[in-house]
CSV table of C-alpha atoms and ligand atoms in Angstrom, one decimal:
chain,number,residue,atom,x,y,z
A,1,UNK,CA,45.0,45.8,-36.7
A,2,UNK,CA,44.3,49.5,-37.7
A,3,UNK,CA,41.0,50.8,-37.9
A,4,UNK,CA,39.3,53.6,-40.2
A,5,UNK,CA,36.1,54.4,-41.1
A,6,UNK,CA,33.7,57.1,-42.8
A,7,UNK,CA,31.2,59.4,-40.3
A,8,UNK,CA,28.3,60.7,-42.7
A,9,UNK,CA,24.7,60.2,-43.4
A,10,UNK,CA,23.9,58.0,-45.5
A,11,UNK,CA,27.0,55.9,-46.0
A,12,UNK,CA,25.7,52.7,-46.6
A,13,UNK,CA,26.7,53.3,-50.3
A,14,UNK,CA,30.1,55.1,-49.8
A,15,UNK,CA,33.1,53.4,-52.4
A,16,UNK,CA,35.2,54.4,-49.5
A,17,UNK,CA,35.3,51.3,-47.7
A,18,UNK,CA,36.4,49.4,-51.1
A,19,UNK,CA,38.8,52.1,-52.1
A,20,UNK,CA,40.7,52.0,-48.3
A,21,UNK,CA,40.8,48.2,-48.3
A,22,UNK,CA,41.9,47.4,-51.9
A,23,UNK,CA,44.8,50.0,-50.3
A,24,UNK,CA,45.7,48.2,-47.5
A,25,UNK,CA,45.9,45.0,-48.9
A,26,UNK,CA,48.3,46.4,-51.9
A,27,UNK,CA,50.6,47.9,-49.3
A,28,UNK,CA,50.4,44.8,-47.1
A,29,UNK,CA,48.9,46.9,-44.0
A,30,UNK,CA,46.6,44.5,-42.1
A,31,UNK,CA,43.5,47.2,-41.4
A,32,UNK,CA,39.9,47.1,-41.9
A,33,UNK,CA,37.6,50.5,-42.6
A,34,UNK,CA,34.0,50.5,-41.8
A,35,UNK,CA,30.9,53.1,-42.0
A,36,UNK,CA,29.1,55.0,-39.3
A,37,UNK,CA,25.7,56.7,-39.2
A,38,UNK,CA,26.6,58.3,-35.7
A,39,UNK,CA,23.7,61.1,-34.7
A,40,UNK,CA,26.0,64.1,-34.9
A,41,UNK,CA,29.9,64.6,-36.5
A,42,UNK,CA,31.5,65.9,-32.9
A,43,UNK,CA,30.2,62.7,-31.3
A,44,UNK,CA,30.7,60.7,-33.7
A,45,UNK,CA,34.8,61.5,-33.5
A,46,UNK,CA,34.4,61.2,-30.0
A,47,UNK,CA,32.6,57.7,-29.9
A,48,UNK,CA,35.4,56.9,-32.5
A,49,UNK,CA,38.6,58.3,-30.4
A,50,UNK,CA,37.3,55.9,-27.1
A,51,UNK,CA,36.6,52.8,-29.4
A,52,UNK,CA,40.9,53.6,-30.9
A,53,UNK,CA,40.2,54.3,-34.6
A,54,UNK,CA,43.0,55.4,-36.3
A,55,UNK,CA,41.4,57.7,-38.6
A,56,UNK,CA,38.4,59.0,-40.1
A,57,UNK,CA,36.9,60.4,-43.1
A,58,UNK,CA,34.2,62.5,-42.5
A,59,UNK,CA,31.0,63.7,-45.5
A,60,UNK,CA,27.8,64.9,-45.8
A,61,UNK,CA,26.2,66.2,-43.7
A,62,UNK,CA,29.2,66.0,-40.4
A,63,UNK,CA,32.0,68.4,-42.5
A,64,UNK,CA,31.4,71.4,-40.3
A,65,UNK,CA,30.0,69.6,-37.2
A,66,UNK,CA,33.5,67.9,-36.2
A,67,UNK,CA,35.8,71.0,-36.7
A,68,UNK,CA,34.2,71.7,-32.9
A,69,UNK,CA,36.2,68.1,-32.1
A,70,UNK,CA,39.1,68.3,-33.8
A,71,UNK,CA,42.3,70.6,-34.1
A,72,UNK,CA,42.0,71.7,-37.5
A,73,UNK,CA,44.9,72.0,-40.0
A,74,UNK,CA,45.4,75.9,-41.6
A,75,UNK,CA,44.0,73.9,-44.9
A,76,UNK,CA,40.7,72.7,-43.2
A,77,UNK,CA,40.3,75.7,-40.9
A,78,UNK,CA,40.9,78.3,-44.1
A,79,UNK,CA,37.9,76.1,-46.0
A,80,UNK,CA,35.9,76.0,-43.1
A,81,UNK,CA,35.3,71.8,-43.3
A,82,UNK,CA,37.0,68.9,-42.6
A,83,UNK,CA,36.9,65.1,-44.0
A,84,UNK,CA,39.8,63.7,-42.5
A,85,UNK,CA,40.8,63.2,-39.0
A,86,UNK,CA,44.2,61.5,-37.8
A,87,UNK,CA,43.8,60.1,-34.1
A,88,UNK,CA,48.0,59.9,-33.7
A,89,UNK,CA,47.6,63.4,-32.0
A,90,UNK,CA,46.4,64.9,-29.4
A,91,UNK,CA,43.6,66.6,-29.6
A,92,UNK,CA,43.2,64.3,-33.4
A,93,UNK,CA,44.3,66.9,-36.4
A,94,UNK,CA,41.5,67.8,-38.3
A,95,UNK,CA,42.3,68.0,-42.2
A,96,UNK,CA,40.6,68.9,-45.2
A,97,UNK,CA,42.3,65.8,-48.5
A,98,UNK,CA,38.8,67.5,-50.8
A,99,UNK,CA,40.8,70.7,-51.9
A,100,UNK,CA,44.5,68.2,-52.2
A,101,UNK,CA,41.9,66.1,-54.0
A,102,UNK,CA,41.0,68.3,-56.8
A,103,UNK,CA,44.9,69.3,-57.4
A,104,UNK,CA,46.1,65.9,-57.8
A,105,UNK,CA,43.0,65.1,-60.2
A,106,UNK,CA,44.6,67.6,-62.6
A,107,UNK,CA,47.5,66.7,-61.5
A,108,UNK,CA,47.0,63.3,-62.7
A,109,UNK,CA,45.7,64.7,-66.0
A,110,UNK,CA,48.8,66.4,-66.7
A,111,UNK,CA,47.3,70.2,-66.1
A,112,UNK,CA,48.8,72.6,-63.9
A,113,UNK,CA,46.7,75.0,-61.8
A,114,UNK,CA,49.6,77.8,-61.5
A,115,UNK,CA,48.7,80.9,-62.1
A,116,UNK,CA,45.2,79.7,-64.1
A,117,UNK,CA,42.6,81.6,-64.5
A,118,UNK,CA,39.7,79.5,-63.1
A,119,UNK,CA,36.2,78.5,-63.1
A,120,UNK,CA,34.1,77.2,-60.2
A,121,UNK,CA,30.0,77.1,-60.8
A,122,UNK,CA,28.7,75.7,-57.5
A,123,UNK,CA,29.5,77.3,-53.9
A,124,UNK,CA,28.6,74.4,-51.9
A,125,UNK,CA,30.8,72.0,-50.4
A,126,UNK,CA,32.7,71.2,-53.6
A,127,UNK,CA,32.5,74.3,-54.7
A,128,UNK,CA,34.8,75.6,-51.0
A,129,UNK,CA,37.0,72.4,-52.2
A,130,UNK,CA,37.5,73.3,-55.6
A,131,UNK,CA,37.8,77.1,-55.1
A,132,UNK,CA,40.4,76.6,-52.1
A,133,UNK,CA,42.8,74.1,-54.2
A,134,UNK,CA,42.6,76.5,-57.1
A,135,UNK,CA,42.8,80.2,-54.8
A,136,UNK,CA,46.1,78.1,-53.6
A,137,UNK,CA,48.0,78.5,-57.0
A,138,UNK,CA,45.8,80.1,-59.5
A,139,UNK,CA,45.6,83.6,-60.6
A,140,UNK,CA,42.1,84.0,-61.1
A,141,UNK,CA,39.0,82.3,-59.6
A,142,UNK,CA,35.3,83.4,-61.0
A,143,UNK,CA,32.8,81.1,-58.6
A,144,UNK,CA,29.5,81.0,-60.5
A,145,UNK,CA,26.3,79.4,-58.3
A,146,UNK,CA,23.2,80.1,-59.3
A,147,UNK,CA,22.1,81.6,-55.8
A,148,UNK,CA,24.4,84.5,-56.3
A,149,UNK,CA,24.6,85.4,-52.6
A,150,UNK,CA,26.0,82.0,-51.9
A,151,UNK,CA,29.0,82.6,-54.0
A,152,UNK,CA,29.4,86.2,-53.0
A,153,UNK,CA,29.2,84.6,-49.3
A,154,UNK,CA,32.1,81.9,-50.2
A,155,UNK,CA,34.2,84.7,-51.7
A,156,UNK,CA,34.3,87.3,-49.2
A,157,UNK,CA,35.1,84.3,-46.6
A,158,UNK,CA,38.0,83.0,-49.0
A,159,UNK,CA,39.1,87.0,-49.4
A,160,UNK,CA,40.1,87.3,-45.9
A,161,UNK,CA,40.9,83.8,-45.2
A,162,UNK,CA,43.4,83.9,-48.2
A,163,UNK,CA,44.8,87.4,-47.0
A,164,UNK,CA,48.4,87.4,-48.1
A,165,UNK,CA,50.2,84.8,-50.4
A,166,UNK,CA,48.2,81.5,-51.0
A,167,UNK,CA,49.1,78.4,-48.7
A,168,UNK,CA,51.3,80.5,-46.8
A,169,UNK,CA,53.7,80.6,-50.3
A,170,UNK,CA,55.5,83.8,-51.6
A,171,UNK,CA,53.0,83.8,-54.5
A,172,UNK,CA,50.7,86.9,-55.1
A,173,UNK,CA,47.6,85.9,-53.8
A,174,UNK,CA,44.6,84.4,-55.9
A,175,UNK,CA,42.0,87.0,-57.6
A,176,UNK,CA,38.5,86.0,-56.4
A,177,UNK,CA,35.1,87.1,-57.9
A,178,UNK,CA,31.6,86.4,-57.7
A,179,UNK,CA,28.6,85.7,-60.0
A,180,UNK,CA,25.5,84.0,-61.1
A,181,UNK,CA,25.4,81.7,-63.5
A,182,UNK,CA,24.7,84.2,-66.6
A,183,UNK,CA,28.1,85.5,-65.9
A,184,UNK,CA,29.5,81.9,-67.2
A,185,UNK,CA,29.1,83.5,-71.0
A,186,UNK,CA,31.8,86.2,-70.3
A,187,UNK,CA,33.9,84.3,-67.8
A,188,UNK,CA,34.7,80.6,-69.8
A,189,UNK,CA,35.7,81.6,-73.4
A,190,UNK,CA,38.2,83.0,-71.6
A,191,UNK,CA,39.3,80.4,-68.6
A,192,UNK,CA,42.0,78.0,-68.8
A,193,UNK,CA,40.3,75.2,-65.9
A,194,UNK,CA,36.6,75.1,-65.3
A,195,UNK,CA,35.3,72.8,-62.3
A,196,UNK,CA,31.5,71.8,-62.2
A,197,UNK,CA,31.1,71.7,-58.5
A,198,UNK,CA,27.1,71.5,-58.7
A,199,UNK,CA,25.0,68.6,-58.9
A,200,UNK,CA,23.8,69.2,-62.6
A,201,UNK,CA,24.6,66.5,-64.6
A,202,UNK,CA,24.3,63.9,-61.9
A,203,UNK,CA,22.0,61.2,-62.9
A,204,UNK,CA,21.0,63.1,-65.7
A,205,UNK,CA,22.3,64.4,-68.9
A,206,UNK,CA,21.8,68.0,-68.0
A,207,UNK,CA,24.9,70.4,-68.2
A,208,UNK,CA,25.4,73.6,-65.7
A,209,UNK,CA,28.0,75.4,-69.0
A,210,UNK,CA,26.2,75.7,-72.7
A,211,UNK,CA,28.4,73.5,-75.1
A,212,UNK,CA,29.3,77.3,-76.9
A,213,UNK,CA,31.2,78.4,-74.4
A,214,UNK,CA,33.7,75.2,-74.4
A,215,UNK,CA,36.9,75.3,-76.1
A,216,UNK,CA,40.0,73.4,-76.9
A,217,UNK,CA,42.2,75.4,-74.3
A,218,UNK,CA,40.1,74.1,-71.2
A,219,UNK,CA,40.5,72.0,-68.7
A,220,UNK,CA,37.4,70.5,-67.2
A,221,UNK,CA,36.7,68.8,-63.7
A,222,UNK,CA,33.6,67.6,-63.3
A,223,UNK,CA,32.7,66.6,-59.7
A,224,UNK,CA,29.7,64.4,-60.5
A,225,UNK,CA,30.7,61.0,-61.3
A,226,UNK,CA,27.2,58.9,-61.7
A,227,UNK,CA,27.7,59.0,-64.7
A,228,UNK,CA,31.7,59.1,-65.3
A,229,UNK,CA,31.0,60.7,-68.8
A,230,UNK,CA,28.8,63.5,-67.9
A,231,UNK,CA,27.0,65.8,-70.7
A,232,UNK,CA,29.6,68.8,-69.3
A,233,UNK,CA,33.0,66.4,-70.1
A,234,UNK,CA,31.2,64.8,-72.9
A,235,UNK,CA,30.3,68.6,-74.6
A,236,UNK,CA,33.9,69.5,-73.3
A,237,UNK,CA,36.1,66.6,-75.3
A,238,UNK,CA,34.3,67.6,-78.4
A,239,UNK,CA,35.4,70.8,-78.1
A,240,UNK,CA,38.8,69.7,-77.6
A,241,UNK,CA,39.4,70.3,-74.8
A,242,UNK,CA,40.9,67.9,-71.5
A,243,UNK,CA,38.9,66.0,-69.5
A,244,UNK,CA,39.0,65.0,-65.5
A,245,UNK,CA,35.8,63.1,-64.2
A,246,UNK,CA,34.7,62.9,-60.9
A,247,UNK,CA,35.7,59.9,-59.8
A,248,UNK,CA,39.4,61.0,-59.8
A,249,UNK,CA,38.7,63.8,-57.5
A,250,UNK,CA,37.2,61.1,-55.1
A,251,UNK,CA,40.0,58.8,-55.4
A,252,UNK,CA,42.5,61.5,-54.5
A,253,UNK,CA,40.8,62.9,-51.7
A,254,UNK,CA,41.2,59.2,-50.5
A,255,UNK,CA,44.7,58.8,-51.8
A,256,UNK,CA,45.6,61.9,-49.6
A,257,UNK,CA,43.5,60.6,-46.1
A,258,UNK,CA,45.7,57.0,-46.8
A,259,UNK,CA,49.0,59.0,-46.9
A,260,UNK,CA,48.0,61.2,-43.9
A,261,UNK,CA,47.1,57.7,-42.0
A,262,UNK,CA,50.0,55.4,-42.9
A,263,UNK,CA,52.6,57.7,-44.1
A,264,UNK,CA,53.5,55.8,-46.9
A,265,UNK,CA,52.3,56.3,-50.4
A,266,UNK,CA,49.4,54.9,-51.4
A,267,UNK,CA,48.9,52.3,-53.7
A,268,UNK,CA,47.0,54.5,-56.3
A,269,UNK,CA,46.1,52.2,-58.6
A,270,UNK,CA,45.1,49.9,-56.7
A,271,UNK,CA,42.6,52.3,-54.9
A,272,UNK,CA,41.2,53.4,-58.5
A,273,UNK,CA,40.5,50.0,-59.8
A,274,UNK,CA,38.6,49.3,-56.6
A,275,UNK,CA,36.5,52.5,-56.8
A,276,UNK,CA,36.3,52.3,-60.9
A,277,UNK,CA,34.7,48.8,-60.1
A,278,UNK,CA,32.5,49.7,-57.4
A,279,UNK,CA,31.1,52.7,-59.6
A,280,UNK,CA,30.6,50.1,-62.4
A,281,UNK,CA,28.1,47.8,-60.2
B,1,ATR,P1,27.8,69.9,-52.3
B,1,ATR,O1,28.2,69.9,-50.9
B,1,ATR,O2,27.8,68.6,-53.0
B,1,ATR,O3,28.4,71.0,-53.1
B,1,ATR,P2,25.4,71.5,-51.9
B,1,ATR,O4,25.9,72.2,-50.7
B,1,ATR,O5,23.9,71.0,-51.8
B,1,ATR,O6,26.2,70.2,-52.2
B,1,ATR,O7,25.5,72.4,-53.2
B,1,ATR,C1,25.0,72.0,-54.4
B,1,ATR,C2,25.4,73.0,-55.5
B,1,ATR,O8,24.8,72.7,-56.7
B,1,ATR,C3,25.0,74.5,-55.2
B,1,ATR,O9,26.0,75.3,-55.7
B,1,ATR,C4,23.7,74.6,-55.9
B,1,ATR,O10,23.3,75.9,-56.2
B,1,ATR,P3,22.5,76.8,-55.1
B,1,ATR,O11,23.5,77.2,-54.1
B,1,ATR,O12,21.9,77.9,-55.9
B,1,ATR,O13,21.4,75.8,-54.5
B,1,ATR,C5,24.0,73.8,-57.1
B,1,ATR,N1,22.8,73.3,-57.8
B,1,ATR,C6,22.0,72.3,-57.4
B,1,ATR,N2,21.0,72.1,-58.3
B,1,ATR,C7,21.2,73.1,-59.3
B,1,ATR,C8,20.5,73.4,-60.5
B,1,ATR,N3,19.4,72.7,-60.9
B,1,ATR,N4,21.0,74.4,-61.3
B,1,ATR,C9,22.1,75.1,-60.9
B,1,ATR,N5,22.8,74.8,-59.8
B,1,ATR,C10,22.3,73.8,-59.0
């Protein structure tokens, strides 16, 4: 039997566990995935690595902590975090599915992200996934936060670590720019993908964008996804334009860890039902 599991604090709530399993048992791979609270990310993939886990996802707050324990992928090392580790190698690989996550969402939804110009408000964790998948093919990314430095910080960091074409392509390489979040009133009328990566909206039925500056040529991602219809997407649909909620981004940062794991594809709707459920309950 193959084992996973999840390294974060808390975790006793995670959909992971659901999401993994309702996998495994679609592709008929006998495997279980648990939860750990361990006291720091490093050990924790150490503790993991003697007990012969498989593989790990990795959250809040052990993203940086395990990069020390882990040989990064140029994906995870250019982001600076890592949620995924793969125990076939030696030292395990580190990887980062977050910024594959986002991609595939809009994937999913029919939207491309080449050559975009993009919106990210939030420079937290989410906001270095979001802003990573989109400096990878887009042509523009604004990051709005409203602690200005913070964004300014994340772009100067994605600047160098993005030196050259994106992703190692022949593509020109993505345009990045910082701001607070007064700067949204210039920067969306005009964007083609916005991404809330903030927790506004979460639990509450607060938006980080004014419904104005929505329009029917946008593509929103929100990252919250209690609730699935956020004010943002809400706002955003009637102004025409295409939705993504956050619970797609979760289930393809999962989708991706699966692949990584098994090398197989994963049984992706089977995952989503699972999660969909769990977020229902
Ligand atoms: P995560 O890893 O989930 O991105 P985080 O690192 O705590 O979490 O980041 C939360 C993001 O939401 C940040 O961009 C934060 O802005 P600051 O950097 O200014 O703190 C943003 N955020 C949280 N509450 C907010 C609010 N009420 N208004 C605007 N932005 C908010």
């Amino acid at each position: 039997m193959d084992v996973y599991g999840l390294l974060g604090s808390p975790v006793e709530h995670s959909l992971s566990p659901a999401m993994h399993e309702a996998g495994y048992e679609a592709a008929g791979i006998d495997a279980r995935y648990v939860t750990c609270e361990p006291e720091g990310g490093a050990a924790g993939v150490a503790a993991a690595a003697q007990l012969d886990f498989d593989g790990l996802n990795v959250t809040v707050p052990f993203k940086q902590d395990v990069l020390s324990a882990v040989e990064p992928t140029p994906r995870a090392a250019r982001v600076g975090a890592v949620n995924t580790v793969d125990f076939s190698t030696t030292p395990p690989t580190g990887a980062n599915t977050d910024v594959a996550g986002v991609r595939r969402a809009f994937d999913h939804a029919g939207v491309s992200l080449d050559g975009v110009d993009a919106v990210v408000v939030g420079a937290g964790g989410a906001g270095r996934a979001a802003t990573a998948a989109l400096a990878e093919s887009a042509a523009s990314v604004h990051v709005a936060n409203r602690t200005v430095e913070r964004a300014e910080t994340l772009v100067d960091e994605f600047r160098t670590a993005f030196d050259g074409a994106p992703d190692g392509g022949d593509g020109p390489p993505a345009t990045l720019s910082a701001g607070g979040l007064a700067g949204l009133t210039d920067a969306v009328p005009d964007a083609d993908v916005l991404v809330n990566a903030t927790s506004v909206g979460m639990e509450s039925d607060e938006t980080p964008v004014g419904a104005e500056l929505l329009h029917a040529d946008l593509a929103v991602l929100d990252a919250v996804y209690t609730p699935l219809e956020t004010r943002l997407l809400r706002e955003a649909a009637a102004a025409g334009a295409e939705t993504v909620d956050g619970a797609w981004m979760l289930l393809f940062q999962g989708v991706e860890a699966f692949e990584l794991w098994t090398e197989q594809d994963a049984p992706v709707d089977a995952m989503n039902e699972a999660l969909r459920a769990g977020l229902e309950e």
